[in-house]
């Protein structure tokens, strides 16, 4: 489903090229639950953004659900992302001036889902995450754990094939973190492919596989 | 404080983009408002250049005043310290000393100089003995004429001039400020010398009257006295004085009353521009302080006093005010001449329009006020906030109060720009209606020149007058390129529109009761109607057979025919005409009807008019008239040739002034053009400022929303979704502005009703046009931020974490 061959990323700094990712080759199959681990600055977030199709400034080959990403333009790349990827951010990134309900609805509005269908889908998701009672609250009225729940709900509301999560529990207490991981496990059991960046071996243990990065190299 | 200024200067230099936008906004506001203020100040606000000008009073009544009336007023009006009659412009021919020229004399009673309390620069003013019958003629020169004709020679006193063939001695020269009516007076003479024939004519209402109230006497008392004396004169002389009630009004009001509404509207527009550009400055400063929030937060956290931060912000405002104000004043100075060149020639008191200390003070205080007041807006935000909140909020989330403030500012700008645009549109429409009005004559290709056959050489010699006029027209007709020539006493669009008098109907007209019987008589020689291309709608034109001794004939205009005959034909009817000068009626047969022309102003149809052949004229003293020619080429090229043609007939006869009819038509819409142009100029300025504002706010919001937009991209937004989000904000601002501006625009257009011609204040085109233009412009202003949003790099936007 995801296949990287010799993917490299570098920044041009004053002195010359600084590589952030070196010769990354990996395969992720449908239904995998992969954890990316490594010390700070290793390039985990960078890799996740490439996987999430946000980034295009890299070299190598990258096939995503059968499409050669390295040959795609900005528009096709974003189209592919819209179709298959759900993203969970470390710091939640909820839209502050939208309610919980509206936040969850946002991805659907970009996927040409009819209003009535949207209502049904969002209602269903709210129900599944047991946050129906919070649907009219604004993000700043929620705890960190609740915000991340909304972040995950938002990431999967459009039924993506892949959920990418960059340290989803980084800002949470451990029991809040456990709850999130249980949720990922459940989603994965239902067939969603999950790639998470994490520092915690405990979190990694929920997954089926670990990719270790160090100074841009796969260990 | 000085240190703060230095720091502010350094900080501004570090952000040249912001600094130049802010200085530009200020300079625009200050420059435009200063330029217009200098005009309004010079024309309306500055006192007249005479001692205690508030005591000067003009007598107004329907029609002007005659000398005998004026003499009767004085004993009946003890409120006045002095009072004088004056004829603003009377033309005389100056001959014998170089080329003959027509000079503009102002005929004034000697007391005029006491009323104005003005001493001559050289020699003496007119004295009471100069106005005695048979007294030697003397003249006081205007400063401009003295410079022009005599090169400012101090030896002119005692020199003799030949004025319309009579000698007059120069006794004085006035200072440059004295001719405050802006009539371009060349010299002042007493009535007994210049217009002796008016002295005893109670019906000759040719004079204005000005008085100086005694100190402390209220205008109301003078008004009561003048009302009483006019009633008394009405009872005593019903024929000449019926309904002639005199109302004294303040001299400044008399002078500027006609332009006052327009100028005040302009002043209002100026204030609008000041507010708009100030608002823009505030939005820029607000955006900047938002961008510097982190810096402020750190400073506050490090223990900087709020006072110091406030001082810093104000210092920046002050530096901006100095730079922007300086640039603005410079622009005002540079553009004032161009602005005045656009002004209509009859805008009173134009000489008083200068960039003096008053204007400078206005501009300086406007820029200081703008710079300081509007930098207070963001300053207060800093003061009122809590550093903890600052730090927590740094780089994250929205601060609704701030956004609301920015939004309000831009909405206000758009609203005001809309008011100006719609108002400018209505005025422009009015001007276009006025310039496109059906004139009833063809101005293009027509040249005219004024002349006056002097009594001294032509006297009452009808034969000689007729011969001269006929010869003049023949000479003019023979000029190369000329296709028609004619002579007319009163050409169209001249306020001295022919003889006024009463019509007697020898064939009773069908209209019952006969409405007002006043009409104008205009004398013609040659094919005047053919030349002017004025259509004869019934009957016939004059022919060479209509001459002295043949059956007296008349052509009337449609208005005359309609007034008395309605839809019936007046042809063949006999009417008589009696003017004030000669009591015996003069009867003639109506042989034709011509279409109405715009005879007096572009906005109104002509008087009821009777045209008669010059050869059949009854009155002899009407020596003044116009030679007119139609040419195939550019008529203004023919000015000199026309004068020379006149000199071939009478070498001592000057053409007073030559004019093209097209030029005269233009002059008559000059004021409308000026106000439309000026308001549109403001609208343009307002538009620029509004665009700047929309752009500044959207660019600022884009910075603020970078992270949000990145998140939206990661959630599946298309580039077009983001662009639409930003442009939509611009459109929303524009729409709100237009909606809020609409009632204001309607109100201000309604207030202009009086100066509008041929267009209603409700003119839908103007409002729709303004709205469409604003939308287009707002969207254009959104284009760059929208494009930047569409190109947003999600990785970098999300890294703002
Ligand atoms: N715009 C940039 N220019 C230069 N170097 C950058 C840029 N962005 C990131 N880097 C570098 O890339 C490297 C990898 O960064 P990345 O954010 O992927 O690390 P990470 O493994 O996610 O670390 P962390 O656990 O702290 O989140 C870092 O050394 C970082 O300094
Ligand atoms: Mg990271």
GROMACS .gro file of C-alpha atoms in nm, chain B residues 330-564:
model
  235
  549UNK     CA    1   0.436   6.873   0.020
  550UNK     CA    2   0.183   6.696  -0.204
  551UNK     CA    3  -0.082   6.955  -0.113
  552UNK     CA    4   0.155   7.234  -0.205
  553UNK     CA    5   0.248   7.061  -0.530
  554UNK     CA    6  -0.110   6.990  -0.635
  555UNK     CA    7  -0.284   7.312  -0.533
  556UNK     CA    8  -0.225   7.492  -0.861
  557UNK     CA    9  -0.355   7.197  -1.059
  558UNK     CA   10  -0.661   7.183  -0.837
  559UNK     CA   11  -0.731   7.554  -0.882
  560UNK     CA   12  -0.688   7.521  -1.256
  561UNK     CA   13  -0.981   7.282  -1.248
  562UNK     CA   14  -1.188   7.530  -1.052
  563UNK     CA   15  -1.457   7.726  -1.235
  564UNK     CA   16  -1.348   8.079  -1.323
  565UNK     CA   17  -1.632   8.232  -1.122
  566UNK     CA   18  -1.534   8.060  -0.800
  567UNK     CA   19  -1.520   8.370  -0.583
  568UNK     CA   20  -1.211   8.479  -0.388
  569UNK     CA   21  -0.969   8.245  -0.562
  570UNK     CA   22  -0.681   8.483  -0.485
  571UNK     CA   23  -0.736   8.416  -0.117
  572UNK     CA   24  -0.650   8.051  -0.172
  573UNK     CA   25  -0.290   8.008  -0.061
  574UNK     CA   26  -0.092   7.766   0.149
  575UNK     CA   27  -0.040   8.001   0.442
  576UNK     CA   28   0.019   7.953   0.812
  577UNK     CA   29  -0.348   7.869   0.872
  578UNK     CA   30  -0.346   7.594   0.615
  579UNK     CA   31  -0.013   7.469   0.737
  580UNK     CA   32  -0.149   7.457   1.091
  581UNK     CA   33  -0.448   7.259   0.965
  582UNK     CA   34  -0.228   7.007   0.787
  583UNK     CA   35   0.011   6.976   1.079
  584UNK     CA   36  -0.263   6.922   1.335
  585UNK     CA   37  -0.440   6.677   1.105
  586UNK     CA   38  -0.127   6.465   1.077
  587UNK     CA   39  -0.045   6.480   1.448
  588UNK     CA   40  -0.402   6.394   1.537
  589UNK     CA   41  -0.405   6.109   1.291
  590UNK     CA   42  -0.068   5.974   1.393
  591UNK     CA   43  -0.127   5.994   1.768
  592UNK     CA   44  -0.497   5.918   1.801
  593UNK     CA   45  -0.485   5.620   1.575
  594UNK     CA   46  -0.172   5.473   1.727
  595UNK     CA   47  -0.359   5.485   2.058
  596UNK     CA   48  -0.590   5.209   1.933
  597UNK     CA   49  -0.326   4.936   1.936
  598UNK     CA   50  -0.154   5.098   2.233
  599UNK     CA   51  -0.466   5.062   2.444
  600UNK     CA   52  -0.484   4.699   2.348
  601UNK     CA   53  -0.135   4.643   2.475
  602UNK     CA   54  -0.204   4.831   2.795
  603UNK     CA   55  -0.526   4.652   2.861
  604UNK     CA   56  -0.389   4.302   2.817
  605UNK     CA   57  -0.226   4.063   3.056
  606UNK     CA   58   0.126   3.944   2.970
  607UNK     CA   59   0.038   3.585   3.064
  608UNK     CA   60  -0.238   3.584   2.807
  609UNK     CA   61   0.004   3.727   2.556
  610UNK     CA   62   0.254   3.451   2.605
  611UNK     CA   63  -0.004   3.176   2.606
  612UNK     CA   64  -0.164   3.317   2.299
  613UNK     CA   65   0.157   3.384   2.114
  614UNK     CA   66   0.137   3.255   1.761
  615UNK     CA   67  -0.181   3.067   1.831
  616UNK     CA   68  -0.547   3.105   1.786
  617UNK     CA   69  -0.758   3.409   1.720
  618UNK     CA   70  -0.815   3.711   1.934
  619UNK     CA   71  -1.171   3.801   1.844
  620UNK     CA   72  -1.162   4.157   1.981
  621UNK     CA   73  -0.868   4.244   1.761
  622UNK     CA   74  -1.019   4.089   1.453
  623UNK     CA   75  -1.345   4.263   1.516
  624UNK     CA   76  -1.162   4.596   1.543
  625UNK     CA   77  -0.972   4.539   1.220
  626UNK     CA   78  -1.286   4.424   1.042
  627UNK     CA   79  -1.478   4.726   1.164
  628UNK     CA   80  -1.210   4.960   1.036
  629UNK     CA   81  -1.209   4.813   0.688
  630UNK     CA   82  -1.586   4.799   0.678
  631UNK     CA   83  -1.594   5.166   0.770
  632UNK     CA   84  -1.342   5.243   0.496
  633UNK     CA   85  -1.542   5.056   0.238
  634UNK     CA   86  -1.861   5.227   0.356
  635UNK     CA   87  -1.705   5.571   0.324
  636UNK     CA   88  -1.550   5.492  -0.011
  637UNK     CA   89  -1.895   5.382  -0.120
  638UNK     CA   90  -2.049   5.709  -0.003
  639UNK     CA   91  -1.789   5.907  -0.199
  640UNK     CA   92  -1.813   5.691  -0.509
  641UNK     CA   93  -2.190   5.700  -0.519
  642UNK     CA   94  -2.193   6.075  -0.452
  643UNK     CA   95  -1.926   6.131  -0.717
  644UNK     CA   96  -2.126   5.919  -0.956
  645UNK     CA   97  -2.441   6.122  -0.902
  646UNK     CA   98  -2.248   6.448  -0.946
  647UNK     CA   99  -2.075   6.319  -1.258
  648UNK     CA  100  -2.410   6.212  -1.398
  649UNK     CA  101  -2.546   6.557  -1.322
  650UNK     CA  102  -2.251   6.718  -1.499
  651UNK     CA  103  -2.296   6.494  -1.801
  652UNK     CA  104  -2.667   6.568  -1.817
  653UNK     CA  105  -2.586   6.937  -1.801
  654UNK     CA  106  -2.320   6.921  -2.071
  655UNK     CA  107  -2.539   6.705  -2.289
  656UNK     CA  108  -2.846   6.925  -2.256
  657UNK     CA  109  -3.020   7.021  -2.583
  658UNK     CA  110  -2.905   7.380  -2.623
  659UNK     CA  111  -3.126   7.488  -2.909
  660UNK     CA  112  -2.818   7.620  -3.084
  661UNK     CA  113  -2.492   7.477  -3.213
  662UNK     CA  114  -2.201   7.613  -3.013
  663UNK     CA  115  -1.926   7.447  -3.215
  664UNK     CA  116  -1.762   7.667  -3.477
  665UNK     CA  117  -1.909   7.988  -3.337
  666UNK     CA  118  -1.700   8.286  -3.229
  667UNK     CA  119  -1.839   8.599  -3.072
  668UNK     CA  120  -1.701   8.936  -2.972
  669UNK     CA  121  -1.857   9.212  -2.765
  670UNK     CA  122  -1.855   9.572  -2.874
  671UNK     CA  123  -2.022   9.894  -2.781
  672UNK     CA  124  -2.074  10.193  -3.010
  673UNK     CA  125  -1.960  10.490  -2.797
  674UNK     CA  126  -2.217  10.765  -2.746
  675UNK     CA  127  -1.956  11.028  -2.802
  676UNK     CA  128  -1.910  10.935  -3.164
  677UNK     CA  129  -2.238  10.762  -3.246
  678UNK     CA  130  -2.473  10.947  -3.011
  679UNK     CA  131  -2.834  10.910  -3.115
  680UNK     CA  132  -2.745  10.879  -3.483
  681UNK     CA  133  -2.951  10.572  -3.579
  682UNK     CA  134  -2.847  10.594  -3.937
  683UNK     CA  135  -2.477  10.581  -3.850
  684UNK     CA  136  -2.523  10.301  -3.597
  685UNK     CA  137  -2.717  10.088  -3.842
  686UNK     CA  138  -2.465  10.148  -4.117
  687UNK     CA  139  -2.174  10.058  -3.890
  688UNK     CA  140  -2.333   9.737  -3.764
  689UNK     CA  141  -2.425   9.631  -4.119
  690UNK     CA  142  -2.072   9.705  -4.240
  691UNK     CA  143  -1.924   9.514  -3.946
  692UNK     CA  144  -2.132   9.207  -4.021
  693UNK     CA  145  -2.036   9.226  -4.389
  694UNK     CA  146  -1.666   9.253  -4.304
  695UNK     CA  147  -1.692   8.960  -4.065
  696UNK     CA  148  -1.883   8.754  -4.324
  697UNK     CA  149  -1.603   8.818  -4.575
  698UNK     CA  150  -1.333   8.670  -4.348
  699UNK     CA  151  -1.179   8.351  -4.488
  700UNK     CA  152  -1.344   8.039  -4.349
  701UNK     CA  153  -1.649   8.228  -4.223
  702UNK     CA  154  -1.982   8.087  -4.342
  703UNK     CA  155  -2.219   8.320  -4.157
  704UNK     CA  156  -2.204   8.641  -3.957
  705UNK     CA  157  -2.461   8.824  -3.750
  706UNK     CA  158  -2.502   9.090  -3.485
  707UNK     CA  159  -2.706   9.025  -3.174
  708UNK     CA  160  -2.781   9.225  -2.866
  709UNK     CA  161  -2.735   8.946  -2.615
  710UNK     CA  162  -2.600   8.611  -2.727
  711UNK     CA  163  -2.698   8.291  -2.548
  712UNK     CA  164  -2.557   8.213  -2.203
  713UNK     CA  165  -2.490   8.574  -2.115
  714UNK     CA  166  -2.655   8.695  -1.799
  715UNK     CA  167  -2.696   9.038  -1.951
  716UNK     CA  168  -2.973   8.890  -2.161
  717UNK     CA  169  -3.117   9.181  -2.361
  718UNK     CA  170  -3.371   9.450  -2.272
  719UNK     CA  171  -3.634   9.379  -2.009
  720UNK     CA  172  -3.982   9.526  -2.025
  721UNK     CA  173  -4.353   9.472  -2.047
  722UNK     CA  174  -4.557   9.328  -2.333
  723UNK     CA  175  -4.891   9.479  -2.432
  724UNK     CA  176  -5.119   9.265  -2.644
  725UNK     CA  177  -5.293   9.443  -2.923
  726UNK     CA  178  -5.427   9.111  -3.047
  727UNK     CA  179  -5.562   8.958  -2.726
  728UNK     CA  180  -5.395   8.619  -2.665
  729UNK     CA  181  -5.614   8.320  -2.578
  730UNK     CA  182  -5.454   8.274  -2.236
  731UNK     CA  183  -5.691   8.401  -1.965
  732UNK     CA  184  -5.601   8.572  -1.750
  733UNK     CA  185  -5.291   8.695  -1.929
  734UNK     CA  186  -5.002   8.569  -1.716
  735UNK     CA  187  -4.703   8.780  -1.632
  736UNK     CA  188  -4.630   9.020  -1.911
  737UNK     CA  189  -4.256   9.054  -1.863
  738UNK     CA  190  -4.039   8.955  -2.158
  739UNK     CA  191  -3.699   9.021  -2.305
  740UNK     CA  192  -3.636   9.188  -2.636
  741UNK     CA  193  -3.329   9.095  -2.835
  742UNK     CA  194  -3.224   9.285  -3.144
  743UNK     CA  195  -3.069   9.103  -3.438
  744UNK     CA  196  -2.895   9.183  -3.761
  745UNK     CA  197  -2.808   8.923  -4.025
  746UNK     CA  198  -2.915   8.560  -4.029
  747UNK     CA  199  -2.871   8.505  -3.657
  748UNK     CA  200  -3.092   8.194  -3.641
  749UNK     CA  201  -2.919   8.036  -3.939
  750UNK     CA  202  -2.582   8.105  -3.781
  751UNK     CA  203  -2.680   7.964  -3.443
  752UNK     CA  204  -2.868   7.678  -3.612
  753UNK     CA  205  -3.171   7.755  -3.400
  754UNK     CA  206  -3.478   7.605  -3.566
  755UNK     CA  207  -3.764   7.823  -3.680
  756UNK     CA  208  -4.060   7.611  -3.579
  757UNK     CA  209  -4.334   7.827  -3.734
  758UNK     CA  210  -4.357   8.120  -3.971
  759UNK     CA  211  -4.048   8.277  -4.122
  760UNK     CA  212  -3.702   8.411  -4.049
  761UNK     CA  213  -3.614   8.780  -4.080
  762UNK     CA  214  -3.512   8.889  -4.428
  763UNK     CA  215  -3.320   9.192  -4.555
  764UNK     CA  216  -3.661   9.340  -4.641
  765UNK     CA  217  -3.736   9.375  -4.270
  766UNK     CA  218  -3.569   9.713  -4.240
  767UNK     CA  219  -3.622  10.055  -4.098
  768UNK     CA  220  -3.947  10.194  -4.231
  769UNK     CA  221  -4.099   9.860  -4.334
  770UNK     CA  222  -4.372   9.692  -4.131
  771UNK     CA  223  -4.224   9.617  -3.781
  772UNK     CA  224  -4.196   9.241  -3.728
  773UNK     CA  225  -4.105   9.010  -3.442
  774UNK     CA  226  -4.006   8.649  -3.394
  775UNK     CA  227  -4.091   8.504  -3.053
  776UNK     CA  228  -3.951   8.200  -2.884
  777UNK     CA  229  -4.157   7.891  -2.812
  778UNK     CA  230  -4.180   7.972  -2.446
  779UNK     CA  231  -4.332   8.308  -2.527
  780UNK     CA  232  -4.575   8.149  -2.775
  781UNK     CA  233  -4.671   7.872  -2.533
  782UNK     CA  234  -4.722   8.112  -2.243
  783UNK     CA  235  -4.973   8.331  -2.421
   0.00000   0.00000   0.00000
